[in-house]
Amino acid sequence: MDFNVKKLASDAGVFFTRAVQFTEEKLGQAEKTELDAHLENLITRADGTKNWTEKILRQTEVLLQPNPSARIEEFIYDKLDKKLPSRGTNAELLGQYMLEAANEFGPGTPYGSTLITVGEYQKRLGSAERELLHTSATTFLTPLRNFLEGDWRTISKERRLLENRRLDLDICKARLKKAKQAEAKAAVRWNEVDKAEHELRVAQTEFDRQAEVTRLLLEGISSTHLNHLRCLHDFAEAQATYYAQCHHYMQDLQRELNRCANSVSAPLSSAAVCPDPVSSAFLSGPPSPGATVSSSSQRPSTLTMEQSQLPVTGTRKAKVLYDYDAHDASELSLLADELITVYTVPGMDPDWLVGERGNEKGKVPVTYLELLS
């Protein structure tokens, strides 16, 4: 018990002495040992890494989970080391509501059948979102948290220890300076100066050793950047996969709705059940004669002969919205933002048009185009 009390008193004395030294340095009443430039640069770089990692982590969490209540719930479960209850995404919930509404209105009705179609695709979108959340948490958010809660805490601990060693060193320097001044006035014995010099050498050794340990840890920030770089690539790849899936699902949904619309013979019923702005714009009638000019200044006579054999309906210009790779020789590959001439022929699938680009001609999907008037 006596030992503990003495140790507590000693620690309190050291803390007080360091506080006095720190305060005098801030007031300009005491000299301060400066760290070397390389170590200072490493500290600045490490502080920047920590601050920006926190901001990126926090904003990524907001992006993936905009609901603050849900984020708080996830945080609490994570701190309690408990498994978060399974919860559907917003798209999955919307899809479920649509399916339940379809059962009430009647699956055989036009509205009910369309609700089922759209609801199923909403659930697919929700499933893709769930996969994005899982992948992003595993490959991106977790490594960032591990750095902040692991490596950074170790670095901070060693930096605090380095600061204490620096304060101890400066305290010893001040004591030696006072001892020499007193010796010059014959106010102290020579052994007091020797004791102060010995304490200074010990303090300098401990400071140098701690500075080296801190430097090695700070230089490890470069490895942290490389690790976060790989995680960033994984996050971008997960996003690309998710948005590609969403685009694919929505393209399929548009085709399903187009088939639904074309299966209804009455135009008003078709528009009420499955409206399709792209198809409607095309079927509204041929454009003005000036819009029938091909993107090429000269069109081969062979194309004119083919068109004379198959009646052309509604020839017009179209802007390509997305890149498209032809799957066979009957299709035409497309590049986003280019202009092509399109038309249809009797008996052709309503999801497709005939596209022309100079001497090239082939089928193109309607959903990849914006028809121009």
CSV table of C-alpha atoms in Angstrom, one decimal:
chain,number,residue,atom,x,y,z
A,1,MET,CA,0.0,0.0,0.0
A,2,ASP,CA,2.8,2.4,0.9
A,3,PHE,CA,4.4,1.6,-2.5
A,4,ASN,CA,1.2,2.5,-4.4
A,5,VAL,CA,0.8,5.8,-2.5
A,6,LYS,CA,4.4,6.7,-3.2
A,7,LYS,CA,4.0,5.9,-6.9
A,8,LEU,CA,0.8,7.9,-7.1
A,9,ALA,CA,2.5,10.8,-5.5
A,10,SER,CA,5.5,10.5,-7.8
A,11,ASP,CA,3.2,10.3,-10.9
A,12,ALA,CA,1.3,13.4,-9.7
A,13,GLY,CA,4.6,15.3,-9.2
A,14,VAL,CA,5.8,14.3,-12.8
A,15,PHE,CA,2.4,15.4,-14.2
A,16,PHE,CA,2.5,18.7,-12.4
A,17,THR,CA,6.1,19.4,-13.5
A,18,ARG,CA,5.2,18.6,-17.2
A,19,ALA,CA,2.1,20.9,-16.9
A,20,VAL,CA,4.3,23.7,-15.7
A,21,GLN,CA,6.8,23.2,-18.5
A,22,PHE,CA,4.1,23.1,-21.1
A,23,THR,CA,2.4,26.3,-19.8
A,24,GLU,CA,5.7,28.2,-19.7
A,25,GLU,CA,6.4,27.1,-23.3
A,26,LYS,CA,3.0,28.4,-24.4
A,27,LEU,CA,3.7,31.7,-22.7
A,28,GLY,CA,7.2,31.9,-24.2
A,29,GLN,CA,8.9,31.7,-20.8
A,30,ALA,CA,10.7,28.4,-21.5
A,31,GLU,CA,12.6,26.9,-24.4
A,32,LYS,CA,11.1,24.1,-26.4
A,33,THR,CA,13.0,21.3,-28.2
A,34,GLU,CA,11.7,21.2,-31.8
A,35,LEU,CA,11.3,17.9,-33.7
A,36,ASP,CA,13.3,17.4,-36.8
A,37,ALA,CA,11.7,18.5,-40.1
A,38,HIS,CA,11.2,14.9,-41.4
A,39,LEU,CA,9.3,13.9,-38.3
A,40,GLU,CA,7.2,17.0,-38.4
A,41,ASN,CA,6.2,16.3,-42.0
A,42,LEU,CA,5.3,12.8,-41.1
A,43,ILE,CA,3.1,14.0,-38.3
A,44,THR,CA,1.3,16.5,-40.6
A,45,ARG,CA,0.8,13.8,-43.2
A,46,ALA,CA,-0.6,11.4,-40.6
A,47,ASP,CA,-3.0,14.0,-39.2
A,48,GLY,CA,-4.3,14.7,-42.7
A,49,THR,CA,-4.8,11.0,-43.3
A,50,LYS,CA,-6.7,10.6,-40.1
A,51,ASN,CA,-9.0,13.6,-40.7
A,52,TRP,CA,-9.8,12.8,-44.3
A,53,THR,CA,-10.3,9.1,-43.5
A,54,GLU,CA,-12.9,10.1,-40.9
A,55,LYS,CA,-14.7,12.4,-43.4
A,56,ILE,CA,-14.7,9.9,-46.2
A,57,LEU,CA,-15.9,7.1,-43.9
A,58,ARG,CA,-18.7,9.3,-42.5
A,59,GLN,CA,-19.9,10.5,-45.9
A,60,THR,CA,-19.8,7.0,-47.4
A,61,GLU,CA,-22.0,5.8,-44.6
A,62,VAL,CA,-24.4,8.6,-45.4
A,63,LEU,CA,-24.4,7.7,-49.1
A,64,LEU,CA,-25.0,4.0,-48.5
A,65,GLN,CA,-27.5,4.6,-45.7
A,66,PRO,CA,-29.2,8.0,-45.9
A,67,ASN,CA,-31.5,7.3,-42.9
A,68,PRO,CA,-29.7,8.6,-39.7
A,69,SER,CA,-31.8,6.5,-37.4
A,70,ALA,CA,-30.7,3.4,-39.2
A,71,ARG,CA,-27.1,4.4,-39.0
A,72,ILE,CA,-27.4,5.0,-35.3
A,73,GLU,CA,-29.0,1.6,-34.8
A,74,GLU,CA,-26.2,0.0,-36.8
A,75,PHE,CA,-23.6,1.8,-34.7
A,76,ILE,CA,-25.1,0.6,-31.4
A,77,TYR,CA,-25.3,-3.0,-32.6
A,78,ASP,CA,-21.7,-2.8,-33.7
A,79,LYS,CA,-20.5,-1.4,-30.4
A,80,LEU,CA,-22.5,-4.1,-28.5
A,81,ASP,CA,-21.0,-6.7,-30.8
A,82,LYS,CA,-24.5,-8.0,-31.7
A,83,LYS,CA,-25.9,-9.0,-35.1
A,84,LEU,CA,-28.1,-6.4,-36.7
A,85,PRO,CA,-31.7,-7.7,-37.4
A,86,SER,CA,-32.3,-8.4,-41.0
A,87,ARG,CA,-34.0,-5.4,-42.7
A,88,GLY,CA,-35.2,-5.1,-46.3
A,89,THR,CA,-34.1,-2.2,-48.5
A,90,ASN,CA,-36.5,0.5,-49.5
A,91,ALA,CA,-36.8,-0.9,-53.0
A,92,GLU,CA,-37.5,-4.4,-51.6
A,93,LEU,CA,-40.2,-2.9,-49.4
A,94,LEU,CA,-41.8,-1.0,-52.3
A,95,GLY,CA,-41.8,-4.2,-54.4
A,96,GLN,CA,-43.5,-6.1,-51.6
A,97,TYR,CA,-46.2,-3.4,-51.4
A,98,MET,CA,-46.8,-3.6,-55.1
A,99,LEU,CA,-47.2,-7.3,-55.0
A,100,GLU,CA,-49.7,-7.1,-52.1
A,101,ALA,CA,-51.6,-4.4,-53.9
A,102,ALA,CA,-51.8,-6.6,-57.1
A,103,ASN,CA,-53.3,-9.4,-55.1
A,104,GLU,CA,-56.0,-7.0,-53.8
A,105,PHE,CA,-56.8,-5.4,-57.1
A,106,GLY,CA,-56.6,-8.7,-59.0
A,107,PRO,CA,-53.5,-10.2,-60.7
A,108,GLY,CA,-55.5,-10.7,-63.9
A,109,THR,CA,-56.4,-7.0,-64.3
A,110,PRO,CA,-54.1,-4.7,-66.4
A,111,TYR,CA,-53.2,-2.6,-63.4
A,112,GLY,CA,-52.6,-5.7,-61.2
A,113,SER,CA,-50.5,-7.5,-63.7
A,114,THR,CA,-48.4,-4.4,-64.2
A,115,LEU,CA,-48.0,-4.0,-60.5
A,116,ILE,CA,-46.7,-7.5,-60.3
A,117,THR,CA,-44.2,-6.9,-63.1
A,118,VAL,CA,-42.9,-3.6,-61.7
A,119,GLY,CA,-42.9,-5.0,-58.1
A,120,GLU,CA,-40.7,-8.0,-59.0
A,121,TYR,CA,-38.1,-5.7,-60.6
A,122,GLN,CA,-38.2,-3.4,-57.6
A,123,LYS,CA,-37.3,-6.4,-55.4
A,124,ARG,CA,-34.4,-7.2,-57.8
A,125,LEU,CA,-33.2,-3.7,-57.5
A,126,GLY,CA,-33.4,-4.0,-53.7
A,127,SER,CA,-31.5,-7.2,-53.8
A,128,ALA,CA,-28.7,-5.5,-55.8
A,129,GLU,CA,-28.6,-2.7,-53.4
A,130,ARG,CA,-28.3,-5.1,-50.5
A,131,GLU,CA,-25.3,-6.7,-52.2
A,132,LEU,CA,-23.7,-3.3,-52.7
A,133,LEU,CA,-24.1,-2.5,-49.0
A,134,HIS,CA,-22.6,-5.8,-48.0
A,135,THR,CA,-19.7,-5.5,-50.4
A,136,SER,CA,-18.9,-1.9,-49.5
A,137,ALA,CA,-19.0,-2.5,-45.8
A,138,THR,CA,-16.6,-5.5,-46.1
A,139,THR,CA,-14.1,-4.1,-48.7
A,140,PHE,CA,-14.2,-0.4,-47.9
A,141,LEU,CA,-15.8,0.8,-44.7
A,142,THR,CA,-14.3,-1.9,-42.4
A,143,PRO,CA,-10.6,-1.2,-43.5
A,144,LEU,CA,-11.1,2.5,-42.9
A,145,ARG,CA,-12.6,1.8,-39.4
A,146,ASN,CA,-9.8,-0.6,-38.6
A,147,PHE,CA,-7.2,2.1,-39.3
A,148,LEU,CA,-9.0,4.7,-37.2
A,149,GLU,CA,-9.7,2.3,-34.3
A,150,GLY,CA,-6.4,0.3,-34.5
A,151,ASP,CA,-3.4,1.8,-36.2
A,152,TRP,CA,-4.3,5.4,-35.4
A,153,ARG,CA,-4.9,4.8,-31.7
A,154,THR,CA,-1.4,3.2,-31.5
A,155,ILE,CA,0.1,6.2,-33.3
A,156,SER,CA,-1.7,8.6,-31.0
A,157,LYS,CA,-0.5,6.8,-28.0
A,158,GLU,CA,3.2,6.9,-29.1
A,159,ARG,CA,2.9,10.5,-30.0
A,160,ARG,CA,1.6,11.4,-26.6
A,161,LEU,CA,4.5,9.5,-25.1
A,162,LEU,CA,6.9,11.3,-27.4
A,163,GLU,CA,5.5,14.6,-26.2
A,164,ASN,CA,6.0,13.6,-22.6
A,165,ARG,CA,9.6,12.6,-23.3
A,166,ARG,CA,10.2,16.0,-24.9
A,167,LEU,CA,8.8,17.8,-21.9
A,168,ASP,CA,11.0,15.7,-19.6
A,169,LEU,CA,14.0,16.6,-21.8
A,170,ASP,CA,13.3,20.3,-21.7
A,171,ILE,CA,12.7,20.1,-17.9
A,172,CYS,CA,16.2,18.5,-17.5
A,173,LYS,CA,17.7,21.2,-19.8
A,174,ALA,CA,16.2,23.9,-17.6
A,175,ARG,CA,17.4,22.2,-14.4
A,176,LEU,CA,21.0,21.9,-15.8
A,177,LYS,CA,20.9,25.5,-16.8
A,178,LYS,CA,19.9,26.7,-13.3
A,179,ALA,CA,22.5,24.4,-11.7
A,180,LYS,CA,25.3,25.9,-13.8
A,181,GLN,CA,24.1,29.4,-13.0
A,182,ALA,CA,24.0,28.6,-9.3
A,183,GLU,CA,27.5,26.9,-9.5
A,184,ALA,CA,28.9,30.0,-11.0
A,185,LYS,CA,27.7,31.9,-8.0
A,186,ALA,CA,29.0,29.1,-5.7
A,187,ALA,CA,25.5,28.5,-4.5
A,188,VAL,CA,25.6,24.7,-5.1
A,189,ARG,CA,28.1,21.9,-5.0
A,190,TRP,CA,29.6,20.5,-8.1
A,191,ASN,CA,27.8,17.2,-7.7
A,192,GLU,CA,24.5,18.9,-8.2
A,193,VAL,CA,25.6,19.9,-11.7
A,194,ASP,CA,26.8,16.3,-12.4
A,195,LYS,CA,23.4,15.0,-11.3
A,196,ALA,CA,21.6,17.4,-13.6
A,197,GLU,CA,23.9,16.4,-16.5
A,198,HIS,CA,23.2,12.7,-15.9
A,199,GLU,CA,19.4,13.3,-15.8
A,200,LEU,CA,19.7,15.2,-19.1
A,201,ARG,CA,21.6,12.4,-20.8
A,202,VAL,CA,19.0,9.8,-19.7
A,203,ALA,CA,16.2,12.1,-20.8
A,204,GLN,CA,17.9,12.7,-24.2
A,205,THR,CA,18.3,8.9,-24.7
A,206,GLU,CA,14.6,8.2,-23.9
A,207,PHE,CA,13.5,11.0,-26.1
A,208,ASP,CA,15.6,9.8,-29.1
A,209,ARG,CA,14.4,6.3,-28.6
A,210,GLN,CA,10.7,7.4,-28.5
A,211,ALA,CA,11.2,9.6,-31.5
A,212,GLU,CA,12.5,6.7,-33.5
A,213,VAL,CA,9.6,4.5,-32.5
A,214,THR,CA,7.1,7.2,-33.5
A,215,ARG,CA,8.9,7.9,-36.8
A,216,LEU,CA,8.6,4.2,-37.8
A,217,LEU,CA,4.9,4.1,-37.0
A,218,LEU,CA,4.3,7.4,-39.0
A,219,GLU,CA,6.2,6.1,-42.0
A,220,GLY,CA,3.7,3.2,-42.0
A,221,ILE,CA,1.1,5.7,-43.2
A,222,SER,CA,2.4,5.0,-46.7
A,223,SER,CA,1.3,1.4,-46.4
A,224,THR,CA,-2.1,2.6,-45.1
A,225,HIS,CA,-2.5,4.7,-48.2
A,226,LEU,CA,-1.7,1.7,-50.4
A,227,ASN,CA,-4.3,-0.4,-48.5
A,228,HIS,CA,-6.9,2.3,-48.8
A,229,LEU,CA,-6.1,2.6,-52.5
A,230,ARG,CA,-7.0,-1.0,-53.0
A,231,CYS,CA,-10.1,-0.6,-51.0
A,232,LEU,CA,-11.1,2.4,-53.1
A,233,HIS,CA,-10.8,0.3,-56.3
A,234,ASP,CA,-13.0,-2.4,-54.7
A,235,PHE,CA,-15.6,0.2,-53.7
A,236,ALA,CA,-15.7,1.7,-57.2
A,237,GLU,CA,-16.0,-1.8,-58.7
A,238,ALA,CA,-18.9,-2.6,-56.4
A,239,GLN,CA,-20.7,0.6,-57.4
A,240,ALA,CA,-20.1,-0.2,-61.1
A,241,THR,CA,-21.5,-3.7,-60.7
A,242,TYR,CA,-24.5,-2.3,-58.8
A,243,TYR,CA,-25.4,0.4,-61.4
A,244,ALA,CA,-24.9,-2.0,-64.2
A,245,GLN,CA,-27.3,-4.4,-62.6
A,246,CYS,CA,-29.8,-1.6,-62.1
A,247,HIS,CA,-29.5,-0.5,-65.7
A,248,HIS,CA,-29.9,-4.1,-66.9
A,249,TYR,CA,-33.0,-4.6,-64.7
A,250,MET,CA,-34.6,-1.4,-65.9
A,251,GLN,CA,-33.9,-2.2,-69.6
A,252,ASP,CA,-35.7,-5.6,-69.0
A,253,LEU,CA,-38.6,-3.9,-67.2
A,254,GLN,CA,-39.0,-1.5,-70.2
A,255,ARG,CA,-39.2,-4.4,-72.6
A,256,GLU,CA,-41.7,-6.1,-70.4
A,257,LEU,CA,-43.9,-3.0,-70.3
A,258,ASN,CA,-43.5,-2.5,-74.1
A,259,ARG,CA,-44.7,-6.1,-74.7
A,260,CYS,CA,-47.6,-5.4,-72.3
A,261,ALA,CA,-48.5,-2.3,-74.2
A,262,ASN,CA,-48.3,-3.9,-77.6
A,263,SER,CA,-50.5,-6.8,-76.5
A,264,VAL,CA,-53.4,-4.4,-76.0
A,265,SER,CA,-55.0,-3.5,-79.4
A,266,ALA,CA,-56.8,-0.3,-78.3
A,267,PRO,CA,-54.4,2.7,-78.3
A,268,LEU,CA,-56.1,4.3,-75.3
A,269,SER,CA,-56.0,1.0,-73.2
A,270,SER,CA,-52.3,0.6,-74.2
A,271,ALA,CA,-51.4,4.1,-73.0
A,272,ALA,CA,-53.3,3.6,-69.8
A,273,VAL,CA,-51.7,0.2,-68.9
A,274,CYS,CA,-48.1,0.4,-70.1
A,275,PRO,CA,-47.1,3.8,-71.5
A,276,ASP,CA,-43.8,4.0,-73.2
A,277,PRO,CA,-42.6,7.5,-74.2
A,278,VAL,CA,-39.9,6.2,-76.6
A,279,SER,CA,-42.3,4.0,-78.6
A,280,SER,CA,-45.0,6.6,-78.5
A,281,ALA,CA,-42.6,9.2,-79.9
A,282,PHE,CA,-41.7,6.9,-82.7
A,283,LEU,CA,-45.3,5.9,-83.6
A,284,SER,CA,-46.5,9.5,-83.6
A,285,GLY,CA,-45.7,9.8,-87.3
A,286,PRO,CA,-42.8,10.5,-89.6
A,287,PRO,CA,-40.9,13.7,-89.1
A,288,SER,CA,-40.5,16.5,-91.6
A,289,PRO,CA,-38.7,15.7,-94.9
A,290,GLY,CA,-35.6,17.4,-93.7
A,291,ALA,CA,-35.2,14.8,-90.9
A,292,THR,CA,-35.1,11.9,-93.3
A,293,VAL,CA,-31.6,12.8,-94.6
A,294,SER,CA,-29.0,10.1,-93.7
A,295,SER,CA,-26.0,10.9,-91.5
A,296,SER,CA,-23.8,10.1,-94.5
A,297,SER,CA,-23.7,12.7,-97.4
A,298,GLN,CA,-24.1,9.9,-100.0
A,299,ARG,CA,-26.1,6.7,-99.5
A,300,PRO,CA,-25.3,3.6,-101.7
A,301,SER,CA,-27.9,2.6,-104.2
A,302,THR,CA,-28.1,-0.9,-102.6
A,303,LEU,CA,-29.8,0.6,-99.5
A,304,THR,CA,-32.4,2.3,-101.7
A,305,MET,CA,-33.2,-1.0,-103.4
A,306,GLU,CA,-33.6,-2.8,-100.0
A,307,GLN,CA,-35.9,0.0,-98.8
A,308,SER,CA,-38.0,-0.3,-101.9
A,309,GLN,CA,-38.5,-4.0,-101.2
A,310,LEU,CA,-39.6,-3.4,-97.5
A,311,PRO,CA,-41.9,-0.5,-96.7
A,312,VAL,CA,-40.2,2.0,-94.4
A,313,THR,CA,-42.2,3.5,-91.6
A,314,GLY,CA,-41.3,6.8,-89.8
A,315,THR,CA,-37.7,7.3,-90.9
A,316,ARG,CA,-36.1,9.8,-88.5
A,317,LYS,CA,-32.9,10.7,-86.6
A,318,ALA,CA,-32.1,9.3,-83.2
A,319,LYS,CA,-29.5,10.1,-80.5
A,320,VAL,CA,-27.7,7.1,-78.9
A,321,LEU,CA,-28.0,7.2,-75.1
A,322,TYR,CA,-25.6,4.4,-74.2
A,323,ASP,CA,-22.9,2.2,-75.8
A,324,TYR,CA,-24.2,-1.0,-77.3
A,325,ASP,CA,-22.2,-4.0,-78.7
A,326,ALA,CA,-23.9,-5.9,-81.4
A,327,HIS,CA,-24.5,-9.6,-80.6
A,328,ASP,CA,-24.6,-10.8,-84.2
A,329,ALA,CA,-24.2,-9.7,-87.8
A,330,SER,CA,-27.9,-8.5,-87.9
A,331,GLU,CA,-27.3,-5.9,-85.2
A,332,LEU,CA,-25.5,-2.5,-85.3
A,333,SER,CA,-23.1,-1.5,-82.6
A,334,LEU,CA,-23.7,2.0,-81.1
A,335,LEU,CA,-21.6,4.6,-79.4
A,336,ALA,CA,-23.1,7.0,-76.8
A,337,ASP,CA,-24.1,10.5,-78.1
A,338,GLU,CA,-23.8,9.6,-81.8
A,339,LEU,CA,-26.6,10.4,-84.3
A,340,ILE,CA,-28.1,7.7,-86.5
A,341,THR,CA,-31.0,7.3,-88.8
A,342,VAL,CA,-33.7,4.8,-87.7
A,343,TYR,CA,-36.9,3.3,-89.1
A,344,THR,CA,-39.1,0.2,-88.8
A,345,VAL,CA,-40.4,-2.3,-91.2
A,346,PRO,CA,-43.7,-4.3,-91.0
A,347,GLY,CA,-43.6,-7.3,-88.7
A,348,MET,CA,-40.6,-6.1,-86.8
A,349,ASP,CA,-40.3,-6.6,-83.0
A,350,PRO,CA,-41.4,-3.3,-81.5
A,351,ASP,CA,-38.4,-3.3,-79.1
A,352,TRP,CA,-36.1,-2.9,-82.1
A,353,LEU,CA,-35.6,-0.5,-85.0
A,354,VAL,CA,-33.4,-0.6,-88.1
A,355,GLY,CA,-30.5,1.8,-87.7
A,356,GLU,CA,-28.2,3.3,-90.3
A,357,ARG,CA,-24.8,4.9,-89.9
A,358,GLY,CA,-23.2,5.7,-93.3
A,359,ASN,CA,-22.8,2.4,-95.1
A,360,GLU,CA,-23.6,0.4,-92.0
A,361,LYS,CA,-27.1,-0.9,-91.2
A,362,GLY,CA,-28.5,-3.2,-88.6
A,363,LYS,CA,-31.1,-3.7,-85.8
A,364,VAL,CA,-30.8,-1.5,-82.7
A,365,PRO,CA,-32.7,-1.6,-79.4
A,366,VAL,CA,-35.3,1.2,-78.9
A,367,THR,CA,-34.4,1.7,-75.2
A,368,TYR,CA,-30.8,2.8,-76.2
A,369,LEU,CA,-32.2,5.7,-78.3
A,370,GLU,CA,-33.7,9.1,-77.9
A,371,LEU,CA,-35.8,9.8,-81.0
A,372,LEU,CA,-35.5,13.3,-82.4
A,373,SER,CA,-38.3,15.3,-84.0
